[in-house]
Tab-separated table of C-alpha atoms in Angstrom:
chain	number	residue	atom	x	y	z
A	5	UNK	CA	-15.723	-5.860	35.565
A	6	UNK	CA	-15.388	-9.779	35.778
A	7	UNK	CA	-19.327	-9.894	36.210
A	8	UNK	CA	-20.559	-7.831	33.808
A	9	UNK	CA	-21.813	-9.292	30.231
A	10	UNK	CA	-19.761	-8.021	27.445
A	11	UNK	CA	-20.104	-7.154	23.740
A	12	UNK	CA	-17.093	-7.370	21.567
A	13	UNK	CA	-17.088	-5.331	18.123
A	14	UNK	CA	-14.946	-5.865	15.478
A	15	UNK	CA	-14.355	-2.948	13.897
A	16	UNK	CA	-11.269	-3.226	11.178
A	17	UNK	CA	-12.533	-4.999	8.025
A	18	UNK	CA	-16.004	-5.726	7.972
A	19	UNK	CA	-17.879	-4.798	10.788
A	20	UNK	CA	-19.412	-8.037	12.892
A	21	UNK	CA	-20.103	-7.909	16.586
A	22	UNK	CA	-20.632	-10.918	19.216
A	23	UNK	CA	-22.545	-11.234	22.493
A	24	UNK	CA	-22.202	-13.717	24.830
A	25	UNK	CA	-24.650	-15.792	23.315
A	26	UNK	CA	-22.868	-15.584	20.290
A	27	UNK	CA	-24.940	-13.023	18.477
A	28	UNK	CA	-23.426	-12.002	15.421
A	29	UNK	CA	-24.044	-9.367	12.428
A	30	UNK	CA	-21.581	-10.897	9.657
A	31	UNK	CA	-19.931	-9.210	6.849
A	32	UNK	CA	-21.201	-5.782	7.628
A	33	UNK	CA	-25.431	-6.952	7.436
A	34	UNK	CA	-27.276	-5.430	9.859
A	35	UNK	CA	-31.211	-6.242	9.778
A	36	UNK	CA	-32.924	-4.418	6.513
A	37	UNK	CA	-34.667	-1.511	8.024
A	38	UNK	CA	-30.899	-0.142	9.926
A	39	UNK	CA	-30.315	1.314	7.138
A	40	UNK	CA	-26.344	3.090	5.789
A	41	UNK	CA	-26.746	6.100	8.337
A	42	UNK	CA	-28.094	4.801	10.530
A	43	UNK	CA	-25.427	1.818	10.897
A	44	UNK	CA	-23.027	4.301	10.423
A	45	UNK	CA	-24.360	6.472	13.265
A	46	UNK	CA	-24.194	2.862	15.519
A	47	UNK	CA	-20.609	2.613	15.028
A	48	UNK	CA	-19.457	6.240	15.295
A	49	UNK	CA	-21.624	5.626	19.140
A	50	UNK	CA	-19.379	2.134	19.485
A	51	UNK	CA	-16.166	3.916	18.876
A	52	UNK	CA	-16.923	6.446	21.637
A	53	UNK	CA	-17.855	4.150	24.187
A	54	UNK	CA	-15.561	5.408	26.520
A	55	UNK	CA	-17.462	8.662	27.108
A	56	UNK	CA	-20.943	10.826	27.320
A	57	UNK	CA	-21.835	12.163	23.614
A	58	UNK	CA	-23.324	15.467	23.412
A	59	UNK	CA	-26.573	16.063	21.284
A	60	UNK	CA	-24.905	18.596	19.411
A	61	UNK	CA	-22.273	16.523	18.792
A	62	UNK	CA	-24.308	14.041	16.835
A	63	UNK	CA	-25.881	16.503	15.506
A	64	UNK	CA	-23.053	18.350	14.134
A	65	UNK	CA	-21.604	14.983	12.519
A	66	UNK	CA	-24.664	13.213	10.748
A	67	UNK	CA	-27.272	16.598	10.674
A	68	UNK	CA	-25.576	19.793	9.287
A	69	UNK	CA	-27.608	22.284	9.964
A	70	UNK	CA	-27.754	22.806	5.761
A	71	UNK	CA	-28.525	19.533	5.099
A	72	UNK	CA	-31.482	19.179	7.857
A	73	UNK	CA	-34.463	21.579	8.736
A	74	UNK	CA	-34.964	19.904	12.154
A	75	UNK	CA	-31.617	18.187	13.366
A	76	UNK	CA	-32.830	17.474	16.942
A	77	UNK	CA	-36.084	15.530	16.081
A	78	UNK	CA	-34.045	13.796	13.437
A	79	UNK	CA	-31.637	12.894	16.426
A	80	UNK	CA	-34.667	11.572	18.266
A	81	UNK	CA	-35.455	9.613	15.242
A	82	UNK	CA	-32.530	8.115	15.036
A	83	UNK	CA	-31.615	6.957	18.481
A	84	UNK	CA	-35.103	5.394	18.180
A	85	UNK	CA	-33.833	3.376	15.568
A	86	UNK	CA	-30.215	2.542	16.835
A	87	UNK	CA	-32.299	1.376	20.287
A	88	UNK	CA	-34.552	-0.907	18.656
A	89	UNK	CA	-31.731	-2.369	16.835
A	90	UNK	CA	-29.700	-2.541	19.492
A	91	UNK	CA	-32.413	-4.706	21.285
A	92	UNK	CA	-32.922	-7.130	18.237
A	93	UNK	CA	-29.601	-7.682	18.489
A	94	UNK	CA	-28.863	-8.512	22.051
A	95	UNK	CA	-32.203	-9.743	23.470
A	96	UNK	CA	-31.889	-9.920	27.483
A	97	UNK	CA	-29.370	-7.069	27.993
A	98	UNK	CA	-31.681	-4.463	28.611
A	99	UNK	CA	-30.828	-0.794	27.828
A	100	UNK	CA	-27.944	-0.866	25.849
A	101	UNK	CA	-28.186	3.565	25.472
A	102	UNK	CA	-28.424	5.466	28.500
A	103	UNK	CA	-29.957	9.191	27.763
A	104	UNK	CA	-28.158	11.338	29.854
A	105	UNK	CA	-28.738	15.335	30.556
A	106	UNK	CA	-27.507	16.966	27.272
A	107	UNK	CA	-26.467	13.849	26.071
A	108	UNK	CA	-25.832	10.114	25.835
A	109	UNK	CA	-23.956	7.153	26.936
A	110	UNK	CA	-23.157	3.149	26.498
A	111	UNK	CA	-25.055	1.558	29.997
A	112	UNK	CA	-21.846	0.991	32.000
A	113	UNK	CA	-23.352	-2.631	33.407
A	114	UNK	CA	-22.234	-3.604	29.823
A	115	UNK	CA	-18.741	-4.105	29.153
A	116	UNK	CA	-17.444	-3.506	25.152
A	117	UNK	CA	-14.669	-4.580	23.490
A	118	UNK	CA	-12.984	-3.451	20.670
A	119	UNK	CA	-10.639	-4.641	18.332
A	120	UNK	CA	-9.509	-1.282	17.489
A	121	UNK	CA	-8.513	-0.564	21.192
A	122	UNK	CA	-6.643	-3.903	21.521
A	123	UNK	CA	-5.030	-3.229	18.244
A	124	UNK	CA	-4.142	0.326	18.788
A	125	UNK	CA	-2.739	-0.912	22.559
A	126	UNK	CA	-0.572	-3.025	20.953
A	127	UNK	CA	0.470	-0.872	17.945
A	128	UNK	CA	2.125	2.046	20.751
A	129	UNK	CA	3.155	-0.386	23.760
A	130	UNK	CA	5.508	-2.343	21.291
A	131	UNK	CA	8.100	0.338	21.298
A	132	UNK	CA	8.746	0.116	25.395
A	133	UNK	CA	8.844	-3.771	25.356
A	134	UNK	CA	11.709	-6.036	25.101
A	135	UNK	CA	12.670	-7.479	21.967
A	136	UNK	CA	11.051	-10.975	22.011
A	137	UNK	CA	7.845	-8.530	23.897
A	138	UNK	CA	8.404	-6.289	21.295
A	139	UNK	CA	7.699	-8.849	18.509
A	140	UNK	CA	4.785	-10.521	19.951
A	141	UNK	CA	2.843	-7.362	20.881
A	142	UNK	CA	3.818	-6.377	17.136
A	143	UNK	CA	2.824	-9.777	15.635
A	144	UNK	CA	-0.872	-9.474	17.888
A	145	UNK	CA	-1.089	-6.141	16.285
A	146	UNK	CA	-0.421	-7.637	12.757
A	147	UNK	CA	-3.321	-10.287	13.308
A	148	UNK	CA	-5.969	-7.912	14.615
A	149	UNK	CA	-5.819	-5.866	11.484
A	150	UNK	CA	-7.885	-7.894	9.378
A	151	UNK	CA	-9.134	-5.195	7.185
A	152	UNK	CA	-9.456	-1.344	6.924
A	153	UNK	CA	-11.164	0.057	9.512
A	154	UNK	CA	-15.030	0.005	8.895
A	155	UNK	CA	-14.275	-0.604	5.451
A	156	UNK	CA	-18.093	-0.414	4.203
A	157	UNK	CA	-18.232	3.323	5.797
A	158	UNK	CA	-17.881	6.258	3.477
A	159	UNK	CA	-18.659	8.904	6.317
A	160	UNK	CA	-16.057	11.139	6.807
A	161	UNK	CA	-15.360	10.539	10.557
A	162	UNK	CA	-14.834	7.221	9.659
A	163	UNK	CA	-12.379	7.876	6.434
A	164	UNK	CA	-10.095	9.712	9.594
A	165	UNK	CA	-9.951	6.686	11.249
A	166	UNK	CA	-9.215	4.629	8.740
A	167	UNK	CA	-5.982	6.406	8.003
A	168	UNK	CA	-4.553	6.485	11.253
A	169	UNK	CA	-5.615	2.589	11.886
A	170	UNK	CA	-4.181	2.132	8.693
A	171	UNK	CA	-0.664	3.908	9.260
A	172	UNK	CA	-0.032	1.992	12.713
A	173	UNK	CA	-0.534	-0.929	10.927
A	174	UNK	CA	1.470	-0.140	7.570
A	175	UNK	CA	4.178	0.719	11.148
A	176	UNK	CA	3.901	-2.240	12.696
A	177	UNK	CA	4.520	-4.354	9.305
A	178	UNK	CA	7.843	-2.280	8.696
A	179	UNK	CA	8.845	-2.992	12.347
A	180	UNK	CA	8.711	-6.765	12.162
A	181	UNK	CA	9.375	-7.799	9.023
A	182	UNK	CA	13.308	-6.902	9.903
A	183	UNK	CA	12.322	-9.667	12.943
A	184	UNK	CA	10.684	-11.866	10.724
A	185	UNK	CA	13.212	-11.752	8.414
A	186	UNK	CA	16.112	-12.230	11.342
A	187	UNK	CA	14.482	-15.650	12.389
A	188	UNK	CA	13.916	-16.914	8.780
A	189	UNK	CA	10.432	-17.058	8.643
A	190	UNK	CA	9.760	-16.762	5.051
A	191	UNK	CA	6.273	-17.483	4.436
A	192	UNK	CA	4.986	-15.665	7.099
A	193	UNK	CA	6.764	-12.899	5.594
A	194	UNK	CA	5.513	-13.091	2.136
A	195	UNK	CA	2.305	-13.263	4.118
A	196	UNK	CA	2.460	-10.272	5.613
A	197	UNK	CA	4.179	-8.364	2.622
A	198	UNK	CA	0.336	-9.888	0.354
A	199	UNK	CA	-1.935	-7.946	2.812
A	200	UNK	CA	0.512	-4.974	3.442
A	201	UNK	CA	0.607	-4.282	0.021
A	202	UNK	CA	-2.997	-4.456	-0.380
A	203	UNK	CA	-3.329	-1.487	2.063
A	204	UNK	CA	-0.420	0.676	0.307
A	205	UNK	CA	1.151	-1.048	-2.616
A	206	UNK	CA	3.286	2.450	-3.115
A	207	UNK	CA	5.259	1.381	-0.174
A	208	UNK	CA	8.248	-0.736	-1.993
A	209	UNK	CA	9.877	-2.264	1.416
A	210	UNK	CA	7.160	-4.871	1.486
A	211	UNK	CA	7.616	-5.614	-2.431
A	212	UNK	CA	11.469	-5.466	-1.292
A	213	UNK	CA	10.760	-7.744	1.249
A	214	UNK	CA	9.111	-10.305	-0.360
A	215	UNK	CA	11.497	-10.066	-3.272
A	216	UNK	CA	14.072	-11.280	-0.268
A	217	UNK	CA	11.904	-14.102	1.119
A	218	UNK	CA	11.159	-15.795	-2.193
A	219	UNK	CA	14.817	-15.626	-3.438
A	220	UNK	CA	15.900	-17.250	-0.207
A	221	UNK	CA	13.004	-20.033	-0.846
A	222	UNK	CA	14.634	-20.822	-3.707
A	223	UNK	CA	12.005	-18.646	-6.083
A	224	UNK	CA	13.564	-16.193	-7.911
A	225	UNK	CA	10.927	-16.347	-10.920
A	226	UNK	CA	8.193	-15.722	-8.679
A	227	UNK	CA	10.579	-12.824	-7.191
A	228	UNK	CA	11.369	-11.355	-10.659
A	229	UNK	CA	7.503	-11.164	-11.568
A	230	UNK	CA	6.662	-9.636	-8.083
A	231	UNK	CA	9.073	-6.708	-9.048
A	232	UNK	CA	7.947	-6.742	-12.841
A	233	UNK	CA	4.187	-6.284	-11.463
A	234	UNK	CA	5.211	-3.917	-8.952
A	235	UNK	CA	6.857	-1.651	-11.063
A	236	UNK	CA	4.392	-1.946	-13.790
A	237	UNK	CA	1.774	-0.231	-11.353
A	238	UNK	CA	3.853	2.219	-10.116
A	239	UNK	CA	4.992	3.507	-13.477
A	240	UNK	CA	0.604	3.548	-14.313
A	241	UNK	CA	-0.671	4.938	-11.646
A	242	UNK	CA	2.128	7.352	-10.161
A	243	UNK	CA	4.271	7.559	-12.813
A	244	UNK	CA	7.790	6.738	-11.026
A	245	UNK	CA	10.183	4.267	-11.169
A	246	UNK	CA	11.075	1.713	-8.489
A	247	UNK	CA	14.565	2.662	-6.583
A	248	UNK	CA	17.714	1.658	-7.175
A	249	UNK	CA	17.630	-0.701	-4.325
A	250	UNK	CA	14.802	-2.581	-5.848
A	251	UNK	CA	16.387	-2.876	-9.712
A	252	UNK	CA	19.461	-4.226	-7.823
A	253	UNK	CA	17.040	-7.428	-6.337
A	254	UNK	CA	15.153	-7.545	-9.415
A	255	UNK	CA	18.756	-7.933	-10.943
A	256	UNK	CA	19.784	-10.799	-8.424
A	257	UNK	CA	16.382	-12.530	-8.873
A	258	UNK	CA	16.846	-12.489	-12.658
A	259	UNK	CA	20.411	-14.038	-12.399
A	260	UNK	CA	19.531	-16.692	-10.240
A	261	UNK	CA	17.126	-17.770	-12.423
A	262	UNK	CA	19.937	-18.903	-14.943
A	263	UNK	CA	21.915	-20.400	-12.205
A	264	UNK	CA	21.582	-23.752	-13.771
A	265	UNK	CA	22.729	-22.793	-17.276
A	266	UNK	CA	26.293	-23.538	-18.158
A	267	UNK	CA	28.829	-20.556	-19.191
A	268	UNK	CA	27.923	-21.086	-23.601
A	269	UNK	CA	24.226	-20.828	-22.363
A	270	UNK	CA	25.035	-17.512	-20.460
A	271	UNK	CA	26.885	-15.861	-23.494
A	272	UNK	CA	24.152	-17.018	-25.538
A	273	UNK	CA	21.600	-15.468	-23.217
A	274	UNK	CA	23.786	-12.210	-22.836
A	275	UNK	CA	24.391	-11.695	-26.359
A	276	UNK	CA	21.279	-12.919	-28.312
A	277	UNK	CA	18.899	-12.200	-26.111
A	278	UNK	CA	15.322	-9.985	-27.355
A	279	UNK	CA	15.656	-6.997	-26.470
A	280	UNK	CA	13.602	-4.115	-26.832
A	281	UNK	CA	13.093	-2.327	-29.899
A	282	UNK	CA	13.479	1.546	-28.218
A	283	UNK	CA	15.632	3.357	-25.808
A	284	UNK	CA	16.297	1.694	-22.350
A	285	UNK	CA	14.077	3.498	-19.162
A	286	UNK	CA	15.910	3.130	-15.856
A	287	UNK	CA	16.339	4.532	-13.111
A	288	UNK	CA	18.428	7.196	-11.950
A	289	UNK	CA	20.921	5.165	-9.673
A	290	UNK	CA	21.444	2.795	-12.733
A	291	UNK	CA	21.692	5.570	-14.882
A	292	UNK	CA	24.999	6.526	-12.910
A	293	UNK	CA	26.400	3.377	-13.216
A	294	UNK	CA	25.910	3.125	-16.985
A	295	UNK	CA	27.173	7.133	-17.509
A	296	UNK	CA	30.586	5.777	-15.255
A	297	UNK	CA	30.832	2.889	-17.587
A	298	UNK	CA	30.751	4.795	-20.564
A	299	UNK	CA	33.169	7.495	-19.397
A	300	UNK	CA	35.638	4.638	-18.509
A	301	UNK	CA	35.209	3.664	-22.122
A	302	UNK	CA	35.710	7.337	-23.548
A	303	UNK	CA	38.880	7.465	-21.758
A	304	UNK	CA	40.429	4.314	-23.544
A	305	UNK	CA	38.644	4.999	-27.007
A	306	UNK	CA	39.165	8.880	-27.163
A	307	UNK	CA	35.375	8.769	-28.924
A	308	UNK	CA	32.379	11.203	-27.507
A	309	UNK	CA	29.407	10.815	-25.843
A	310	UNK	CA	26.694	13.498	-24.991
A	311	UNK	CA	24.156	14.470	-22.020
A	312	UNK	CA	20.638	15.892	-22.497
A	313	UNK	CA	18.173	17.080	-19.992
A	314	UNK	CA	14.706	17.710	-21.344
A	315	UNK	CA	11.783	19.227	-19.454
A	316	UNK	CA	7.854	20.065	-20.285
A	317	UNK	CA	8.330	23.953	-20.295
A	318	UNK	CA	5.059	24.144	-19.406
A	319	UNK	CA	5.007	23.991	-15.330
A	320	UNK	CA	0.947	23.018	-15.513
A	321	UNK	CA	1.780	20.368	-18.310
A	322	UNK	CA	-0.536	17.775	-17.281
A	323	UNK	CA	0.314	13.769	-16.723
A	324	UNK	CA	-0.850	13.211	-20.101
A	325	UNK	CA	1.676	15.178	-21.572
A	326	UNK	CA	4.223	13.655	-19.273
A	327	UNK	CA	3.452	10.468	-20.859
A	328	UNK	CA	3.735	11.737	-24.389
A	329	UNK	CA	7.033	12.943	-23.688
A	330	UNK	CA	8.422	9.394	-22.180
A	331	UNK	CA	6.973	7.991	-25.410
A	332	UNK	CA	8.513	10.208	-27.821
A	333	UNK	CA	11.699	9.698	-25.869
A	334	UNK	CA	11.513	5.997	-25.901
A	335	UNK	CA	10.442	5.430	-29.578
A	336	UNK	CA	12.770	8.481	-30.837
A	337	UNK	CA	16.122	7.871	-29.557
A	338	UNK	CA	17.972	4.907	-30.660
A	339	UNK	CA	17.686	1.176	-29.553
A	340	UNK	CA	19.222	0.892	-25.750
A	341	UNK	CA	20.164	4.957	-25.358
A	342	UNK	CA	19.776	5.078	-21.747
A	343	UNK	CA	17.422	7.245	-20.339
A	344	UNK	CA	15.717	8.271	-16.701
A	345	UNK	CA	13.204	9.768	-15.155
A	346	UNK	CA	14.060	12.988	-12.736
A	347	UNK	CA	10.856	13.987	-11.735
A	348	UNK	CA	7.651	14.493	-13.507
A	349	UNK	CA	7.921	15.474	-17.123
A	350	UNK	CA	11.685	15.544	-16.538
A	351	UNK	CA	14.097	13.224	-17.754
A	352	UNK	CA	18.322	12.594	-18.349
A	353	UNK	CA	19.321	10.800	-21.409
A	354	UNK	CA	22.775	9.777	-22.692
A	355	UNK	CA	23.373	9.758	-26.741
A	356	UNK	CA	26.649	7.469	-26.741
A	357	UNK	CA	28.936	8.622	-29.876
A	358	UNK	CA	27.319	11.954	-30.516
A	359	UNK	CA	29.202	15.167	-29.933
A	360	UNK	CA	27.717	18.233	-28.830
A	361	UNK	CA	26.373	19.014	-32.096
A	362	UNK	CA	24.887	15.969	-32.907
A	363	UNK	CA	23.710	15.897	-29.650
A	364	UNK	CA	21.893	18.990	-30.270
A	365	UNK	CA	20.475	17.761	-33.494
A	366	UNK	CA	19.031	14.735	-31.936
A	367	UNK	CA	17.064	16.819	-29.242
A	368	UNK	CA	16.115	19.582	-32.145
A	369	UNK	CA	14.323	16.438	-33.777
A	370	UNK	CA	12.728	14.937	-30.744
A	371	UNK	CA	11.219	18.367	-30.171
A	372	UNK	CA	10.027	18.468	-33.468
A	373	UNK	CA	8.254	15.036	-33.103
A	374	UNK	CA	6.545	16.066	-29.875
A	375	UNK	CA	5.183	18.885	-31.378
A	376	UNK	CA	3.646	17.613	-34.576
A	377	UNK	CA	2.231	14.246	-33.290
A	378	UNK	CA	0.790	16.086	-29.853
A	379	UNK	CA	-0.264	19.799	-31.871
A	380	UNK	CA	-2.693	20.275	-29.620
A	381	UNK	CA	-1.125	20.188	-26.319
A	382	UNK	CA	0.377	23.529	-25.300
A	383	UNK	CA	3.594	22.427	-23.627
A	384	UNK	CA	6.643	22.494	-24.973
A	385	UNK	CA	9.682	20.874	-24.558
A	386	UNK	CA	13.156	22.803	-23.179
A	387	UNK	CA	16.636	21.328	-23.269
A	388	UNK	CA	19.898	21.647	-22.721
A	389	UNK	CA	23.038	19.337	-23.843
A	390	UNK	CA	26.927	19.042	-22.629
A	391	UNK	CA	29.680	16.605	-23.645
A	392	UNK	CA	29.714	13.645	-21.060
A	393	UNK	CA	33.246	13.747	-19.177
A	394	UNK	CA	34.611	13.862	-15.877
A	395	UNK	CA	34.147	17.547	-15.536
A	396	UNK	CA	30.304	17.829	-17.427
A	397	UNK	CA	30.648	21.901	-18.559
A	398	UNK	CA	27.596	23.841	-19.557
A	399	UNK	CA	26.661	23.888	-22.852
């Protein structure tokens, strides 16, 4: 093996290759006349290095029989191609494809290397290692992953690959950031969280995590806005919240940032602070904690307070009219009624001082609302109320 000349792909990002006369194709350009397919045929070859490749193999992934009246000369075409580039790439190592009977191969006098194999190696030998093994096969894993795999490639073989490449890696991150975070390496953590999130920004740890790493650096504005942005996107795009868990840091973070004020400046803060002009959106867990506050309070004031859940009643409402109702929710119930989210077009509010049949009232004119200013969507809203106590009792 020692002897023989080698080729090294790199196949996660942007796909770039290197001989050992430092031959290169950067940033995904092969020569003109390659071509999408037919680069695309190249790399599906370099990730199957290891073994022969049938015709009808090939065939079946880049010629289906609908889409082609002659598959096989096509195939000749194409190897043609591939073998020709091949050769303008790596001048003096011969025959890079070996036709074999029913089938092809790499020319095993050539040794390649992948980054995909090394990363991949890496990625499921971790687990066995010891711990200070364990975190540097996990931080090797970490730097080979510069990118999706074949990012350029639209293919469908190579959309398969990308998510498993991608979900070892999104792995690894979660496995050492607990180690990173253990040895107090901040940056490199914040790092790591950046490009992690840029794969699968859904995945809160690595929001969570950096949240952690910048409050510890003595950044809890930067912290604060991470969460703000990260929650901003979530509620967009997927329409959820952030967890508990994540409220709780965002909480911290906002705190700290008024560690310097003195205790006037706090009340001040506290009590004349803007606030916004609708109902207050949290989440569930915080939800709770503001219900068990306010039964504390009912106990000692002897005043009422209500529940409501309201629903779509339509079970195909679509995520537009899940949005309508949040909005009609938020502008329609008073300044600071809390209110969260239980699943899609579901949601638990509290109306604090309202008995039962105010309660009622309330949600009577809130359905109302939704159905004038949205006439035209065919969902409707279904509710029920109960008093809020220690015992809630159907209404």
């Amino acid at each position: 093996m020692e002897g023989k000349k080698a080729i090294r792909f790199q196949l996660l990002g942007s796909f770039s290759c290197r001989g050992e006369e430092d031959t290169k194709i950067k940033n995904g350009v092969a020569p003109e006349r390659a071509g999408k397919k037919a680069l695309s045929f190249l790399q599906y070859l370099i990730i199957n290095h290891g073994r022969n490749i049938s015709s009808e193999e090939l065939i079946e992934k880049f010629w289906p029989e609908e889409n082609s009246s002659n598959p096989a000369n096509a195939l000749r075409t194409m190897l043609f191609k591939v073998r020709k580039l091949l050769k303008e790439m790596f001048p003096g190592y011969g025959e890079l494809l070996l036709t074999l009977p029913g089938g092809y191969a790499w020319n095993p006098e050539i040794r390649i290397e992948l980054d995909t194999e090394e990363f991949e190696i890496a990625c499921l030998k971790a687990g066995k290692k010891t711990e200070e093994e364990y975190r540097k096969l996990l931080e090797k894993a970490v730097s080979l992953y510069r990118g999706d795999f074949l990012a350029a490639n639209d293919s469908d073989w190579a959309r398969v690959l990308r998510q498993y490449y991608q979900a070892l890696y999104l792995d690894a991150c979660k496995k050492i950031l607990p180690l990173l975070e253990k040895r107090e390496e901040w940056v490199n953590m914040i790092r790591l969280c950046e490009q992690a999130s840029g794969a699968d920004f859904t995945m809160e740890e690595f929001t969570a995590y950096q949240m952690r790493a910048l409050i510890a650096l003595g950044q809890p504005e930067r912290a604060a806005e991470k969460y703000e942005a990260f929650r901003e996107k979530l509620l967009k795009e997927l329409e959820m919240a952030p967890s508990g868990h994540m409220e709780q840091l965002y909480i911290l973070a906002s705190g700290l940032r008024k560690n310097d004020l003195g205790a006037q400046d706090i009340f001040r803060l506290v009590c004349e602070g803007e606030s916004e002009q609708r109902a207050f959106l949290c989440t569930f867990e915080t939800f709770q904690s503001v219900a068990a506050l306010e039964k504390r309070h009912l106990a000692r004031s002897g005043q009422t307070s209500a529940l409501a859940i309201v629903s779509l009643s339509d079970r195909t409402a679509s995520a537009a009219d899940a949005r309508r109702l949040e909005r009609v929710l938020l502008e329609g119930l008073r300044e600071g009624d809390p209110v969260a989210r239980l699943e899609a077009g579901s949601y638990i509010l509290m109306l604090t001082g309202a008995d039962e049949e105010a309660a009622r009232a309330v949600m009577a004119r809130l359905e109302g609302t939704f159905r004038r200013t949205y006439r035209h969507s065919r969902a409707r809203l279904i509710w029920q109320v109960t008093k809020l106590s220690e015992k809630t009792e159907e209404s």
